[in-house]
mmCIF file of C-alpha atoms and ligand atoms in Angstrom:
data_model
loop_
_atom_site.group_PDB
_atom_site.id
_atom_site.type_symbol
_atom_site.label_atom_id
_atom_site.label_comp_id
_atom_site.label_asym_id
_atom_site.label_seq_id
_atom_site.Cartn_x
_atom_site.Cartn_y
_atom_site.Cartn_z
ATOM 1 C CA MET J 9 0.015 -0.105 0.158
ATOM 2 C CA THR J 10 1.072 3.668 -0.948
ATOM 3 C CA ALA J 11 1.126 6.443 1.239
ATOM 4 C CA GLY J 12 -1.827 7.768 2.613
ATOM 5 C CA LEU J 13 -4.819 9.851 2.004
ATOM 6 C CA VAL J 14 -2.990 12.801 -0.275
ATOM 7 C CA ASP J 15 -4.545 14.740 -3.249
ATOM 8 C CA ARG J 16 -3.140 16.564 -6.257
ATOM 9 C CA PHE J 17 -2.390 19.618 -4.137
ATOM 10 C CA GLY J 18 -0.461 17.691 -1.480
ATOM 11 C CA ARG J 19 -3.384 17.895 1.081
ATOM 12 C CA VAL J 20 -3.106 15.241 3.566
ATOM 13 C CA HIS J 21 -6.504 13.835 4.796
ATOM 14 C CA ARG J 22 -6.463 13.113 8.756
ATOM 15 C CA ASP J 23 -9.971 13.759 9.529
ATOM 16 C CA LEU J 24 -12.987 11.585 8.496
ATOM 17 C CA ARG J 25 -16.705 12.315 9.336
ATOM 18 C CA ILE J 26 -18.995 9.454 9.455
ATOM 19 C CA SER J 27 -22.781 9.887 8.948
ATOM 20 C CA LEU J 28 -24.442 7.542 11.231
ATOM 21 C CA THR J 29 -27.879 8.279 9.817
ATOM 22 C CA ASP J 30 -29.855 10.418 7.393
ATOM 23 C CA ARG J 31 -32.871 10.872 9.851
ATOM 24 C CA CYS J 32 -33.290 13.620 11.769
ATOM 25 C CA SER J 33 -35.530 14.504 15.046
ATOM 26 C CA LEU J 34 -35.461 18.381 14.184
ATOM 27 C CA ARG J 35 -36.155 20.040 10.797
ATOM 28 C CA CYS J 36 -34.362 22.791 10.470
ATOM 29 C CA THR J 37 -34.930 25.381 7.813
ATOM 30 C CA TYR J 38 -31.487 25.547 6.372
ATOM 31 C CA CYS J 39 -31.151 21.954 6.281
ATOM 32 C CA MET J 40 -34.144 19.988 5.451
ATOM 33 C CA PRO J 41 -37.575 20.990 3.936
ATOM 34 C CA ALA J 42 -40.843 20.820 6.384
ATOM 35 C CA ASP J 43 -41.611 17.101 5.327
ATOM 36 C CA GLY J 44 -37.787 15.908 5.655
ATOM 37 C CA VAL J 45 -36.317 14.403 2.594
ATOM 38 C CA PRO J 46 -36.439 11.054 1.344
ATOM 39 C CA TRP J 47 -34.747 8.810 3.515
ATOM 40 C CA LEU J 48 -32.090 6.278 2.656
ATOM 41 C CA ALA J 49 -33.212 2.635 2.053
ATOM 42 C CA SER J 50 -32.491 1.102 5.278
ATOM 43 C CA SER J 51 -30.471 -1.882 3.425
ATOM 44 C CA THR J 52 -28.490 0.525 1.667
ATOM 45 C CA LEU J 53 -27.467 1.716 5.582
ATOM 46 C CA LEU J 54 -24.008 0.466 6.608
ATOM 47 C CA SER J 55 -24.147 -2.053 9.506
ATOM 48 C CA THR J 56 -21.463 -1.216 12.610
ATOM 49 C CA ASP J 57 -19.297 -3.745 11.695
ATOM 50 C CA GLU J 58 -19.106 -2.426 8.078
ATOM 51 C CA LEU J 59 -18.654 1.151 9.343
ATOM 52 C CA VAL J 60 -16.023 0.445 11.684
ATOM 53 C CA ARG J 61 -14.075 -1.480 9.281
ATOM 54 C CA LEU J 62 -13.992 1.050 6.531
ATOM 55 C CA ALA J 63 -12.831 3.484 9.400
ATOM 56 C CA ARG J 64 -10.257 1.070 10.164
ATOM 57 C CA VAL J 65 -9.071 1.053 6.329
ATOM 58 C CA ALA J 66 -9.264 4.814 6.594
ATOM 59 C CA VAL J 67 -6.932 5.086 9.658
ATOM 60 C CA GLY J 68 -4.266 2.445 7.851
ATOM 61 C CA LEU J 69 -4.329 5.246 5.472
ATOM 62 C CA GLY J 70 -3.425 8.162 8.215
ATOM 63 C CA VAL J 71 -6.826 9.131 9.589
ATOM 64 C CA ARG J 72 -6.247 10.018 13.273
ATOM 65 C CA GLU J 73 -9.781 12.025 13.945
ATOM 66 C CA VAL J 74 -13.332 10.879 13.410
ATOM 67 C CA ARG J 75 -16.541 12.831 14.135
ATOM 68 C CA LEU J 76 -19.659 11.307 14.239
ATOM 69 C CA THR J 77 -22.491 13.434 12.450
ATOM 70 C CA GLY J 78 -25.798 12.909 10.227
ATOM 71 C CA GLY J 79 -28.807 13.594 10.399
ATOM 72 C CA GLU J 80 -28.979 13.199 13.969
ATOM 73 C CA PRO J 81 -26.301 10.702 15.004
ATOM 74 C CA LEU J 82 -27.783 9.891 18.149
ATOM 75 C CA LEU J 83 -30.831 8.654 16.234
ATOM 76 C CA ARG J 84 -29.023 5.793 15.275
ATOM 77 C CA PRO J 85 -30.103 2.740 17.886
ATOM 78 C CA ASP J 86 -26.477 1.560 18.293
ATOM 79 C CA ALA J 87 -24.496 4.622 18.425
ATOM 80 C CA VAL J 88 -23.259 3.868 21.705
ATOM 81 C CA ASP J 89 -21.841 0.521 20.281
ATOM 82 C CA VAL J 90 -20.401 2.476 17.145
ATOM 83 C CA VAL J 91 -18.641 4.874 19.550
ATOM 84 C CA ALA J 92 -17.168 1.764 21.660
ATOM 85 C CA ALA J 93 -15.900 0.330 18.722
ATOM 86 C CA LEU J 94 -14.429 3.187 17.091
ATOM 87 C CA ALA J 95 -12.706 3.985 20.544
ATOM 88 C CA ALA J 96 -11.056 0.690 20.409
ATOM 89 C CA LEU J 97 -9.507 1.639 16.876
ATOM 90 C CA GLU J 98 -5.672 2.292 17.690
ATOM 91 C CA THR J 99 -3.361 4.436 15.395
ATOM 92 C CA PRO J 100 0.369 4.608 15.532
ATOM 93 C CA ASP J 101 -0.172 7.970 17.237
ATOM 94 C CA GLY J 102 -2.820 6.491 20.113
ATOM 95 C CA PRO J 103 -6.302 6.092 20.242
ATOM 96 C CA LEU J 104 -8.624 7.858 17.573
ATOM 97 C CA ASP J 105 -9.531 11.782 18.357
ATOM 98 C CA LEU J 106 -13.033 10.657 18.428
ATOM 99 C CA SER J 107 -16.135 13.245 18.596
ATOM 100 C CA LEU J 108 -19.694 13.859 17.842
ATOM 101 C CA THR J 109 -21.912 16.663 16.467
ATOM 102 C CA THR J 110 -25.618 16.354 17.416
ATOM 103 C CA ASN J 111 -28.661 18.470 18.312
ATOM 104 C CA ALA J 112 -28.517 17.435 21.797
ATOM 105 C CA LEU J 113 -32.034 16.040 22.198
ATOM 106 C CA ARG J 114 -30.767 12.727 23.448
ATOM 107 C CA LEU J 115 -27.791 13.770 25.404
ATOM 108 C CA PRO J 116 -29.773 13.496 28.785
ATOM 109 C CA ALA J 117 -30.183 9.517 28.379
ATOM 110 C CA LEU J 118 -26.990 8.984 26.696
ATOM 111 C CA ALA J 119 -24.063 11.291 27.526
ATOM 112 C CA ALA J 120 -22.880 9.030 30.287
ATOM 113 C CA PRO J 121 -23.093 6.039 28.330
ATOM 114 C CA LEU J 122 -21.142 7.905 25.046
ATOM 115 C CA ARG J 123 -18.442 9.087 27.715
ATOM 116 C CA ASP J 124 -18.160 5.750 28.936
ATOM 117 C CA ALA J 125 -17.809 4.103 25.508
ATOM 118 C CA GLY J 126 -14.821 6.437 24.757
ATOM 119 C CA LEU J 127 -16.210 9.808 23.290
ATOM 120 C CA ALA J 128 -13.842 12.732 24.231
ATOM 121 C CA ARG J 129 -15.690 15.675 22.661
ATOM 122 C CA VAL J 130 -19.147 16.930 21.576
ATOM 123 C CA ASN J 131 -20.301 19.971 19.382
ATOM 124 C CA ILE J 132 -23.809 20.823 20.172
ATOM 125 C CA SER J 133 -25.987 22.994 17.491
ATOM 126 C CA LEU J 134 -27.738 25.769 18.717
ATOM 127 C CA ASP J 135 -28.899 28.771 17.093
ATOM 128 C CA THR J 136 -31.211 30.327 19.471
ATOM 129 C CA LEU J 137 -31.739 30.902 22.841
ATOM 130 C CA GLN J 138 -35.515 31.463 22.555
ATOM 131 C CA ARG J 139 -38.463 29.128 22.319
ATOM 132 C CA ALA J 140 -40.534 30.869 19.891
ATOM 133 C CA ARG J 141 -37.774 31.121 17.540
ATOM 134 C CA PHE J 142 -36.165 27.802 17.978
ATOM 135 C CA LEU J 143 -39.791 26.280 17.272
ATOM 136 C CA GLU J 144 -39.985 28.618 13.995
ATOM 137 C CA LEU J 145 -36.294 27.675 13.184
ATOM 138 C CA THR J 146 -36.384 23.751 13.543
ATOM 139 C CA ARG J 147 -40.050 23.179 13.446
ATOM 140 C CA ARG J 148 -40.129 21.400 16.589
ATOM 141 C CA ASP J 149 -40.642 22.820 20.057
ATOM 142 C CA ARG J 150 -37.633 21.402 21.824
ATOM 143 C CA LEU J 151 -35.595 24.141 23.080
ATOM 144 C CA ALA J 152 -35.548 22.782 26.674
ATOM 145 C CA ASP J 153 -34.482 19.420 25.528
ATOM 146 C CA THR J 154 -31.402 20.712 23.753
ATOM 147 C CA LEU J 155 -30.719 22.969 26.866
ATOM 148 C CA ALA J 156 -30.936 19.974 28.933
ATOM 149 C CA GLY J 157 -28.509 18.043 26.514
ATOM 150 C CA ILE J 158 -25.825 20.753 26.814
ATOM 151 C CA GLU J 159 -26.313 20.662 30.621
ATOM 152 C CA ALA J 160 -25.741 16.660 30.250
ATOM 153 C CA ALA J 161 -22.750 17.003 27.920
ATOM 154 C CA ARG J 162 -21.344 19.611 30.735
ATOM 155 C CA ALA J 163 -22.247 17.366 33.651
ATOM 156 C CA VAL J 164 -20.392 14.199 32.280
ATOM 157 C CA GLY J 165 -17.450 16.430 31.795
ATOM 158 C CA PHE J 166 -16.818 16.206 27.754
ATOM 159 C CA ALA J 167 -14.341 18.725 26.830
ATOM 160 C CA PRO J 168 -14.485 20.942 25.336
ATOM 161 C CA VAL J 169 -18.207 21.497 24.579
ATOM 162 C CA LYS J 170 -18.445 23.595 21.702
ATOM 163 C CA LEU J 171 -21.725 25.151 20.920
ATOM 164 C CA ASN J 172 -22.372 25.814 16.789
ATOM 165 C CA ALA J 173 -24.843 28.432 15.462
ATOM 166 C CA LEU J 174 -25.737 28.830 11.839
ATOM 167 C CA ILE J 175 -26.656 32.789 11.814
ATOM 168 C CA MET J 176 -29.151 34.040 9.210
ATOM 169 C CA ARG J 177 -30.226 37.238 8.348
ATOM 170 C CA GLY J 178 -33.740 37.982 9.835
ATOM 171 C CA VAL J 179 -33.833 35.274 11.750
ATOM 172 C CA ASN J 180 -31.082 35.007 14.532
ATOM 173 C CA GLU J 181 -28.657 37.834 13.628
ATOM 174 C CA ASP J 182 -29.817 39.581 17.058
ATOM 175 C CA GLU J 183 -28.468 36.775 19.095
ATOM 176 C CA ILE J 184 -25.234 36.798 18.352
ATOM 177 C CA ALA J 185 -23.526 38.515 21.748
ATOM 178 C CA ASP J 186 -26.554 36.737 23.847
ATOM 179 C CA LEU J 187 -25.206 33.270 22.219
ATOM 180 C CA VAL J 188 -21.621 34.337 23.328
ATOM 181 C CA SER J 189 -23.023 35.243 26.844
ATOM 182 C CA PHE J 190 -24.774 32.002 27.202
ATOM 183 C CA ALA J 191 -21.546 29.880 26.024
ATOM 184 C CA VAL J 192 -18.888 31.909 28.390
ATOM 185 C CA GLU J 193 -21.358 31.667 31.586
ATOM 186 C CA ARG J 194 -20.958 28.084 31.505
ATOM 187 C CA GLY J 195 -17.486 27.509 30.249
ATOM 188 C CA LEU J 196 -18.501 26.565 26.568
ATOM 189 C CA GLU J 197 -16.638 27.415 23.065
ATOM 190 C CA MET J 198 -19.176 29.370 20.980
ATOM 191 C CA ARG J 199 -18.583 28.815 16.974
ATOM 192 C CA PHE J 200 -20.504 30.514 14.513
ATOM 193 C CA ILE J 201 -20.998 29.400 10.832
ATOM 194 C CA GLU J 202 -21.872 30.682 7.885
ATOM 195 C CA HIS J 203 -24.772 29.707 6.107
ATOM 196 C CA MET J 204 -23.941 27.022 3.213
ATOM 197 C CA PRO J 205 -25.835 26.247 -0.120
ATOM 198 C CA LEU J 206 -26.411 22.669 1.331
ATOM 199 C CA ASP J 207 -30.361 22.948 2.264
ATOM 200 C CA GLY J 208 -32.577 20.376 1.084
ATOM 201 C CA GLY J 209 -35.122 22.961 0.278
ATOM 202 C CA HIS J 210 -32.289 24.893 -2.434
ATOM 203 C CA THR J 211 -33.171 28.070 -0.663
ATOM 204 C CA TRP J 212 -29.605 29.729 0.194
ATOM 205 C CA ARG J 213 -28.987 33.291 -1.396
ATOM 206 C CA ARG J 214 -25.679 34.512 -1.215
ATOM 207 C CA GLU J 215 -26.807 37.926 -0.781
ATOM 208 C CA GLU J 216 -28.787 37.157 2.400
ATOM 209 C CA MET J 217 -25.858 35.177 3.902
ATOM 210 C CA VAL J 218 -24.389 36.979 7.341
ATOM 211 C CA THR J 219 -20.664 36.887 6.943
ATOM 212 C CA GLY J 220 -18.312 36.011 9.203
ATOM 213 C CA GLU J 221 -17.036 39.729 9.477
ATOM 214 C CA GLU J 222 -20.728 40.781 10.142
ATOM 215 C CA ILE J 223 -20.663 38.001 12.969
ATOM 216 C CA LEU J 224 -17.448 39.464 14.420
ATOM 217 C CA ALA J 225 -18.647 42.691 14.509
ATOM 218 C CA ALA J 226 -21.811 41.755 16.575
ATOM 219 C CA VAL J 227 -19.621 39.802 19.042
ATOM 220 C CA ALA J 228 -17.408 42.771 19.332
ATOM 221 C CA GLU J 229 -20.118 45.023 20.537
ATOM 222 C CA ARG J 230 -20.404 43.312 23.652
ATOM 223 C CA PHE J 231 -16.841 41.742 23.781
ATOM 224 C CA ASP J 232 -13.353 42.676 23.285
ATOM 225 C CA LEU J 233 -11.859 39.837 21.312
ATOM 226 C CA GLU J 234 -8.061 38.989 20.683
ATOM 227 C CA ALA J 235 -7.146 37.305 17.087
ATOM 228 C CA LEU J 236 -5.713 34.045 17.852
ATOM 229 C CA GLY J 237 -5.668 32.688 14.368
ATOM 230 C CA HIS J 238 -6.994 29.100 13.390
ATOM 231 C CA ASP J 239 -5.766 25.715 14.921
ATOM 232 C CA GLY J 240 -4.033 23.779 12.347
ATOM 233 C CA ALA J 241 -6.583 22.281 9.732
ATOM 234 C CA ALA J 242 -9.666 23.186 11.770
ATOM 235 C CA PRO J 243 -11.724 25.815 9.808
ATOM 236 C CA ALA J 244 -12.813 28.222 13.070
ATOM 237 C CA SER J 245 -10.767 31.360 13.038
ATOM 238 C CA LEU J 246 -10.340 31.582 16.859
ATOM 239 C CA PHE J 247 -10.905 35.022 19.193
ATOM 240 C CA ARG J 248 -9.925 34.973 22.653
ATOM 241 C CA ILE J 249 -12.515 37.142 24.958
ATOM 242 C CA ALA J 250 -9.638 39.423 26.292
ATOM 243 C CA GLY J 251 -9.179 38.751 30.081
ATOM 244 C CA THR J 252 -10.972 35.224 30.084
ATOM 245 C CA SER J 253 -9.632 32.018 29.042
ATOM 246 C CA ALA J 254 -12.930 31.825 26.586
ATOM 247 C CA THR J 255 -12.567 31.698 23.232
ATOM 248 C CA VAL J 256 -15.108 32.232 19.908
ATOM 249 C CA GLY J 257 -14.796 30.728 16.659
ATOM 250 C CA VAL J 258 -16.071 31.942 13.089
ATOM 251 C CA ILE J 259 -16.232 29.315 10.492
ATOM 252 C CA ALA J 260 -16.425 31.450 7.236
ATOM 253 C CA SER J 261 -16.728 28.908 4.767
ATOM 254 C CA VAL J 262 -18.264 30.871 2.424
ATOM 255 C CA THR J 263 -16.646 34.387 2.293
ATOM 256 C CA ARG J 264 -13.195 32.731 3.567
ATOM 257 C CA ALA J 265 -12.883 29.518 2.454
ATOM 258 C CA PHE J 266 -10.349 27.008 3.838
ATOM 259 C CA CYS J 267 -10.129 24.622 1.209
ATOM 260 C CA ASP J 268 -6.325 24.957 1.116
ATOM 261 C CA ARG J 269 -5.829 23.268 4.259
ATOM 262 C CA CYS J 270 -8.781 20.988 4.364
ATOM 263 C CA ASP J 271 -7.963 17.528 5.681
ATOM 264 C CA ARG J 272 -11.469 16.223 5.543
ATOM 265 C CA VAL J 273 -13.033 13.279 3.751
ATOM 266 C CA ARG J 274 -16.542 11.853 4.276
ATOM 267 C CA LEU J 275 -18.635 8.589 4.684
ATOM 268 C CA THR J 276 -22.205 8.781 4.669
ATOM 269 C CA ALA J 277 -24.354 6.398 6.445
ATOM 270 C CA ASP J 278 -24.815 4.271 2.777
ATOM 271 C CA GLY J 279 -21.173 3.657 2.663
ATOM 272 C CA GLN J 280 -20.429 6.610 -0.211
ATOM 273 C CA PHE J 281 -16.927 8.045 0.421
ATOM 274 C CA ARG J 282 -16.721 11.889 -0.475
ATOM 275 C CA ASN J 283 -13.667 14.145 -0.846
ATOM 276 C CA CYS J 284 -15.657 17.246 -0.047
ATOM 277 C CA LEU J 285 -19.266 18.531 1.363
ATOM 278 C CA PHE J 286 -19.789 19.940 -2.243
ATOM 279 C CA ALA J 287 -18.576 17.155 -4.100
ATOM 280 C CA HIS J 288 -20.842 15.604 -6.998
ATOM 281 C CA ASP J 289 -18.712 12.500 -7.388
ATOM 282 C CA GLU J 290 -19.001 9.423 -4.907
ATOM 283 C CA SER J 291 -17.324 6.586 -4.429
ATOM 284 C CA ASP J 292 -19.481 3.492 -3.515
ATOM 285 C CA LEU J 293 -17.938 1.703 -0.889
ATOM 286 C CA ARG J 294 -20.809 -0.201 -0.051
ATOM 287 C CA THR J 295 -21.331 -2.052 -3.038
ATOM 288 C CA LEU J 296 -17.369 -3.025 -2.935
ATOM 289 C CA LEU J 297 -17.483 -3.909 0.579
ATOM 290 C CA ARG J 298 -20.524 -6.280 -0.118
ATOM 291 C CA SER J 299 -19.008 -7.672 -2.902
ATOM 292 C CA GLY J 300 -16.054 -9.182 -1.379
ATOM 293 C CA ALA J 301 -13.515 -6.521 -1.776
ATOM 294 C CA ASP J 302 -10.311 -6.851 0.678
ATOM 295 C CA ASP J 303 -9.244 -3.939 2.357
ATOM 296 C CA ALA J 304 -6.301 -3.389 0.233
ATOM 297 C CA ARG J 305 -8.918 -2.634 -2.731
ATOM 298 C CA LEU J 306 -11.295 -0.419 -0.235
ATOM 299 C CA ALA J 307 -7.990 1.638 0.467
ATOM 300 C CA GLU J 308 -7.382 1.876 -3.238
ATOM 301 C CA ALA J 309 -10.804 3.407 -3.837
ATOM 302 C CA MET J 310 -10.673 5.789 -0.767
ATOM 303 C CA GLN J 311 -7.235 7.089 -2.310
ATOM 304 C CA ALA J 312 -8.748 7.332 -5.818
ATOM 305 C CA CYS J 313 -11.405 9.667 -4.593
ATOM 306 C CA VAL J 314 -8.904 11.408 -2.778
ATOM 307 C CA ALA J 315 -7.064 11.836 -6.087
ATOM 308 C CA LEU J 316 -9.706 13.717 -7.380
ATOM 309 C CA LYS J 317 -10.637 16.001 -4.947
ATOM 310 C CA ARG J 318 -11.124 19.846 -6.326
ATOM 311 C CA PRO J 319 -9.104 22.780 -5.239
ATOM 312 C CA GLY J 320 -11.972 24.659 -3.610
ATOM 313 C CA HIS J 321 -15.730 23.968 -3.216
ATOM 314 C CA GLY J 322 -16.211 26.982 -5.760
ATOM 315 C CA ILE J 323 -19.156 28.626 -4.325
ATOM 316 C CA ASP J 324 -18.473 31.920 -5.532
ATOM 317 C CA ASP J 325 -18.104 30.298 -9.078
ATOM 318 C CA PRO J 326 -20.884 31.405 -11.356
ATOM 319 C CA THR J 327 -21.055 27.860 -12.610
ATOM 320 C CA PHE J 328 -21.412 26.614 -8.789
ATOM 321 C CA VAL J 329 -23.949 23.834 -8.666
ATOM 322 C CA GLN J 330 -25.457 22.537 -4.973
ATOM 323 C CA PRO J 331 -24.991 18.818 -4.627
ATOM 324 C CA VAL J 332 -27.904 16.698 -5.029
ATOM 325 C CA ARG J 333 -27.480 15.418 -1.790
ATOM 326 C CA PRO J 334 -28.782 17.649 1.115
ATOM 327 C CA MET J 335 -26.415 18.269 4.134
ATOM 328 C CA SER J 336 -28.341 15.757 6.363
ATOM 329 C CA ALA J 337 -27.762 12.898 3.947
ATOM 330 C CA ILE J 338 -23.713 13.941 3.328
ATOM 331 C CA GLY J 339 -23.265 14.393 7.130
ATOM 332 C CA GLY J 340 -22.503 17.855 8.239
HETATM 333 N N1 SAM H 403 -28.110 17.029 13.492
HETATM 334 C C1 SAM H 403 -26.624 17.384 13.993
HETATM 335 C C2 SAM H 403 -26.850 19.040 14.468
HETATM 336 O O1 SAM H 403 -27.412 19.413 13.989
HETATM 337 O O2 SAM H 403 -25.413 19.043 15.110
HETATM 338 C C3 SAM H 403 -25.339 16.755 13.375
HETATM 339 C C4 SAM H 403 -25.788 17.333 11.893
HETATM 340 S S1 SAM H 403 -25.784 18.914 11.305
HETATM 341 C C5 SAM H 403 -25.898 18.512 9.549
HETATM 342 C C6 SAM H 403 -23.949 19.328 11.391
HETATM 343 C C7 SAM H 403 -23.810 20.869 11.167
HETATM 344 O O3 SAM H 403 -24.315 21.321 9.905
HETATM 345 C C8 SAM H 403 -25.039 21.789 12.392
HETATM 346 O O4 SAM H 403 -24.196 22.473 13.232
HETATM 347 C C9 SAM H 403 -25.914 22.340 11.229
HETATM 348 O O5 SAM H 403 -26.335 23.679 11.917
HETATM 349 C C10 SAM H 403 -24.965 22.766 10.332
HETATM 350 N N2 SAM H 403 -25.568 22.885 8.967
HETATM 351 C C11 SAM H 403 -26.779 22.531 8.352
HETATM 352 N N3 SAM H 403 -27.181 22.910 7.070
HETATM 353 C C12 SAM H 403 -26.162 23.970 6.972
HETATM 354 C C13 SAM H 403 -25.842 24.931 5.950
HETATM 355 N N4 SAM H 403 -26.909 24.899 4.898
HETATM 356 N N5 SAM H 403 -25.043 25.444 6.010
HETATM 357 C C14 SAM H 403 -24.029 25.495 7.122
HETATM 358 N N6 SAM H 403 -24.123 24.640 8.199
HETATM 359 C C15 SAM H 403 -25.473 23.671 8.065
HETATM 360 FE FE1 SF4 H 404 -31.289 17.466 12.029
HETATM 361 FE FE2 SF4 H 404 -28.758 18.776 12.130
HETATM 362 FE FE3 SF4 H 404 -30.392 18.971 9.995
HETATM 363 FE FE4 SF4 H 404 -31.255 20.731 12.479
HETATM 364 S S1 SF4 H 404 -29.021 20.629 11.102
HETATM 365 S S2 SF4 H 404 -32.199 19.265 10.715
HETATM 366 S S3 SF4 H 404 -30.445 19.133 13.611
HETATM 367 S S4 SF4 H 404 -29.559 17.014 10.933
#
């Protein structure tokens, strides 16, 4: 086997995002239409053994970090078993760095089992602190459950607990500083994300997007910020709130694309390997695996997929076309 997951531009891929399911308990307007999207057929979903085998092959190619996502990853009935199996994977640099992105609704029940299974860190999506707005944004009246999930994550000692907010004009841009205050008061790390054209309803408009710069300006109205740069390949530009150890991050995927340092690859719940959130092509590892391919063949397919990675997502290119799969089916 040759070197790892390296593309034509010399980018080395060490971060694998695995989608555990495309289903979700919320219907965030920026992610899914009200009626959801056509769900993946259950026969196409990878079993835990299949998923862990592919992760092991990826580790053999240099992957050191795995983030579980979805859809809502904790809707997968055996999510804790998946975590335990992945946590047991050894890399030459020690255990995998294993984390989870979740809407937190199931964390009151699952935070402790997930921690015991080996999960180290969680990112929780929280776009608003207002109940009516949460209902409008997610089409479900479940802010209290999300907040309980955040408390559960803190209580069992995940470190860090990061909060992700997607800011939209005319929707929640007036809450930017409030979200930072909420996070700082609880020792959580706030991250803001620019809205990307990945919604199932295809409603994204560039001119309506709240930019990273605007978000920072809103934070700076309440807090003094010190720029920290970014942490390795991580996408967030980080800022310290002066006089504290709290940080705020802005993930400006559209206006300040970080494609040149991208180290991510993705595996969908139905076993398709992707070299970018915005890729149009996928490598069908499920069919390969179910037709008896050995690990070397699976590794070759992953490498071939990475070799075709484009230099950037091209959102600002007039010829940009949104991928067919919505974010919920790719794995955010
Ligand atoms: N259900 C989990 C959650 O919400 O955290 C995990 C999956 S969700 C797709 C992962 C992240 O993607 C969330 O933080 C969400 O805000 C973000 N996201 C969804 N649609 C997006 C879009 N169109 N642009 C930018 N981020 C998006
Ligand atoms: Fe579900 Fe996450 Fe999409 Fe919201 S952003 S609908 S919680 S997958």
